[in-house]
CSV table of C-alpha atoms in Angstrom, one decimal:
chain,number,residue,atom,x,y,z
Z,1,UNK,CA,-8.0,-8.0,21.9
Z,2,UNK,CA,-8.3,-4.3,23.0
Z,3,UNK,CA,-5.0,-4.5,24.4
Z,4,UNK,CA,-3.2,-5.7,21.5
Z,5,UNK,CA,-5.0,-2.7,18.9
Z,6,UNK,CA,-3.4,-0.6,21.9
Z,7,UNK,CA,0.0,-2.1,22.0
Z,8,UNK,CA,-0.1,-1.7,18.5
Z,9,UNK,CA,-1.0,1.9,18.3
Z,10,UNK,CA,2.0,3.0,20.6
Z,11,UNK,CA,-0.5,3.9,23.2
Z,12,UNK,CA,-1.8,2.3,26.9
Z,13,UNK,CA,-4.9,3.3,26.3
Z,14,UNK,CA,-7.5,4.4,23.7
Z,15,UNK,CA,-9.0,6.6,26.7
Z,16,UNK,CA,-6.1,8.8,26.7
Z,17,UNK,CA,-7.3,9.8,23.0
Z,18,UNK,CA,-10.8,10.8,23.8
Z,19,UNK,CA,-9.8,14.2,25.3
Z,20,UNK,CA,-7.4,15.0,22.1
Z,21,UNK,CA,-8.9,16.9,19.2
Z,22,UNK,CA,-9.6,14.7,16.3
Z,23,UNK,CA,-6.5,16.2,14.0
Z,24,UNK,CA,-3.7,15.3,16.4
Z,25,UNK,CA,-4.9,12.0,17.5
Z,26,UNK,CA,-5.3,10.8,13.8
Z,27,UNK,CA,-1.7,12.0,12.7
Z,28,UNK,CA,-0.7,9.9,15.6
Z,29,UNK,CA,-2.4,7.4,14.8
Z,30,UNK,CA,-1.5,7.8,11.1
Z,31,UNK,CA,2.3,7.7,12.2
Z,32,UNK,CA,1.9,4.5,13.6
Z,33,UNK,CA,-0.2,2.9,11.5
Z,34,UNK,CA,1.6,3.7,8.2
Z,35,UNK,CA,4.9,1.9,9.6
Z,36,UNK,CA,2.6,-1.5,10.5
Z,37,UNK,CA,0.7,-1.5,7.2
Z,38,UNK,CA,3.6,-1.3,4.8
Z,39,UNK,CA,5.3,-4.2,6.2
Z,40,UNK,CA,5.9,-6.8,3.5
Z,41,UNK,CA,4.2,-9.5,5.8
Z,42,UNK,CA,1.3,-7.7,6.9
Z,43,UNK,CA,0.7,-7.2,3.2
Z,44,UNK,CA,1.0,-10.8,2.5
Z,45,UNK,CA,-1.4,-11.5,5.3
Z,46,UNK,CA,-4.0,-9.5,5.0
Z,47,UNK,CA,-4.1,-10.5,0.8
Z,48,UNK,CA,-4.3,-14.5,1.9
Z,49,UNK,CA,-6.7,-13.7,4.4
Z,50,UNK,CA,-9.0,-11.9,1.7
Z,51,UNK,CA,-8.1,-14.4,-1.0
Z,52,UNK,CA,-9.1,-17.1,1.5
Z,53,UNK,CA,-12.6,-15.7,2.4
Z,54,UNK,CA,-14.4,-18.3,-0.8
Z,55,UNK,CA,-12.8,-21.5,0.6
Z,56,UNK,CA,-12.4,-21.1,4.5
Z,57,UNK,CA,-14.7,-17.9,5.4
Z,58,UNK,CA,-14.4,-18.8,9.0
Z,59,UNK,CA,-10.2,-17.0,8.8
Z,60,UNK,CA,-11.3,-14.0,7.9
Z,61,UNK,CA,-14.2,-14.0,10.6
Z,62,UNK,CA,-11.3,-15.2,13.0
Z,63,UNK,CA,-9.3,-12.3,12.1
Z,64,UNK,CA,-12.2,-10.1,12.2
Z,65,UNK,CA,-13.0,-10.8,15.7
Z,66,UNK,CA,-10.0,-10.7,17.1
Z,67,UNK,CA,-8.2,-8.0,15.0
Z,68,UNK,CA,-10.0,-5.3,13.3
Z,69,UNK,CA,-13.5,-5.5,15.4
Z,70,UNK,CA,-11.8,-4.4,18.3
Z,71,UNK,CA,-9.7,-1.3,16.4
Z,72,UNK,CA,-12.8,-0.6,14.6
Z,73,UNK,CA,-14.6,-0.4,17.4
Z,74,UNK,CA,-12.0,1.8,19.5
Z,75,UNK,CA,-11.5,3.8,16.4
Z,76,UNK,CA,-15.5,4.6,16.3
Z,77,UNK,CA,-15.4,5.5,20.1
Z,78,UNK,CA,-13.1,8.4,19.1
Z,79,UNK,CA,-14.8,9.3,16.0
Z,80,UNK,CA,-18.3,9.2,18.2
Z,81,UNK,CA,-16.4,11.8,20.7
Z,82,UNK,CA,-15.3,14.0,17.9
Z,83,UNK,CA,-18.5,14.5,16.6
Z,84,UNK,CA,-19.8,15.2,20.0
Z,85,UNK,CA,-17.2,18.1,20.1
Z,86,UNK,CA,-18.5,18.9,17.3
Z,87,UNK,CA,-15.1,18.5,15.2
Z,88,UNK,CA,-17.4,16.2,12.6
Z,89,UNK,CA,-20.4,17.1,11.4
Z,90,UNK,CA,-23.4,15.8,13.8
Z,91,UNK,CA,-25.0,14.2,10.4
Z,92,UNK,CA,-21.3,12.6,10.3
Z,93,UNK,CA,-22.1,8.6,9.7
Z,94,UNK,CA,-19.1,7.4,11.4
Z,95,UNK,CA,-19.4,3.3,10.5
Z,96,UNK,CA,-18.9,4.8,6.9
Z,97,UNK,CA,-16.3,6.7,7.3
Z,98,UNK,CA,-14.8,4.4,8.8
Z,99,UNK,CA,-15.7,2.0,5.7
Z,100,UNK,CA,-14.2,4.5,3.4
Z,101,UNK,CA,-11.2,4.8,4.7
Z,102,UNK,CA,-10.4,1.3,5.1
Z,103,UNK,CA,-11.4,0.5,1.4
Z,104,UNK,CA,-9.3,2.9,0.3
Z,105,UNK,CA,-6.7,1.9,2.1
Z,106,UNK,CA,-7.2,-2.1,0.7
Z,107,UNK,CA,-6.8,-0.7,-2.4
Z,108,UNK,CA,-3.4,1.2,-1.6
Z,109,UNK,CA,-2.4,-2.0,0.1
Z,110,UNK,CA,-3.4,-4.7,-2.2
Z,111,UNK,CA,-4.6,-3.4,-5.7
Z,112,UNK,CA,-1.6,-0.8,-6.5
Z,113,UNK,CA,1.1,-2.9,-7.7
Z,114,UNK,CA,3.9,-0.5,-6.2
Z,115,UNK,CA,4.7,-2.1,-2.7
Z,116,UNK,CA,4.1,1.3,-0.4
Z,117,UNK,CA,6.5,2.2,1.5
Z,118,UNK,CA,5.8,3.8,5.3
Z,119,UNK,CA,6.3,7.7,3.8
Z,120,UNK,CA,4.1,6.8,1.0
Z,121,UNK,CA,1.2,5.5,3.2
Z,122,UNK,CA,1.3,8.4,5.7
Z,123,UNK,CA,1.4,10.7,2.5
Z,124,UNK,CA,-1.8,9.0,0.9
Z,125,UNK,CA,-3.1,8.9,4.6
Z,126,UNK,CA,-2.8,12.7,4.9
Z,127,UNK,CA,-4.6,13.3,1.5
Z,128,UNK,CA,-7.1,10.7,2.4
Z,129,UNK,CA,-8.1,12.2,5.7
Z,130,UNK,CA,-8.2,15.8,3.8
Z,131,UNK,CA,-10.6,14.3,1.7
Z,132,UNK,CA,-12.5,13.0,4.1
Z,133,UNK,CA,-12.7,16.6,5.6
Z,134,UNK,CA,-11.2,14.9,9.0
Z,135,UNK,CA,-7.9,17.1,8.9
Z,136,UNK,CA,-7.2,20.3,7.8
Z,137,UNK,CA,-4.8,20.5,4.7
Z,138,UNK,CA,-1.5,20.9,5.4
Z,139,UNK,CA,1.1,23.1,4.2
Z,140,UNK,CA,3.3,22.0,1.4
C-alpha cells in the first residue's frame, strides 16, 4: 500500500520528505497530485465509489484501506514533523487539516460542474494551502 501512495507521488520514499521544509514538499506534492486528480477516470472513480457507499459500504472501506489510509497516514507523518519544526503551529490539529483539505478538494472534484483541469487544480491547491496558512502566498 505505502509503496503504491509513493509510486504515485513521484517519490521512493516518504522518508526523503521528512527533512524538507513543509512549503517545498507540498508544492511537490501538489505538482503531482494535481495531474492524478484531474484525470477523467479518477474522477469517475472516486464519484462511484462515494455514490456506492448506501448500497455496498464495504467498497469504499476497501478503497479506504488500501488507498487513502495509507497517504493519509504518510501525509500526517510529514505534517507531525512540520509542526515539530515548528513550521505549523504546535496547537496545529493535523487529522483536520488534513480533513479540510480533502473536503475541499471532493468538492473541486465532484460538486463543481467544470471538469478541472491539472493547471486549475494546482491553482486552487496553491490558494487552498494559503488558506490553510501552510504556504506562504505567492507572487502573482
Amino acid at each position: 500500500m505505502r509503496e503504491n501512495a509513493e509510486r504515485d507521488m513521484g517519490v521512493t520514499d516518504f522518508r526523503d520528505f521528512a527533512e524538507m521544509p513543509l512549503g517545498p514538499t507540498l508544492r511537490r506534492m501538489m505538482e503531482a497530485g494535481a495531474e492524478l486528480m484531474a484525470s477523467d477516470d479518477n474522477r469517475k472513480l472516486l464519484a462511484r465509489l462515494i455514490g456506492s457507499v448506501q448500497s455496498h459500504p464495504r467498497l469504499l472501506a476497501i478503497y479506504w484501506e488500501t488507498y487513502l489510509r495509507p497517504r493519509r497516514e504518510a501525509f500526517g507523518v510529514l505534517l507531525d514533523q512540520a509542526k515539530a519544526r515548528g513550521e505549523l503551529p504546535a496547537s496545529a490539529d493535523t487529522g483536520m487539516l488534513q480533513d479540510m483539505m480533502g473536503g475541499a478538494m471532493l468538492h473541486r472534484l465532484l460538486i463543481d460542474p467544470a471538469p478541472p483541469t491539472a493547471e486549475d487544480l494546482r491553482a486552487y491547491l496553491a490558494r487552498l494551502l494559503q488558506q490553510l496558512g501552510l504556504t506562504e502566498p505567492t507572487d502573482g
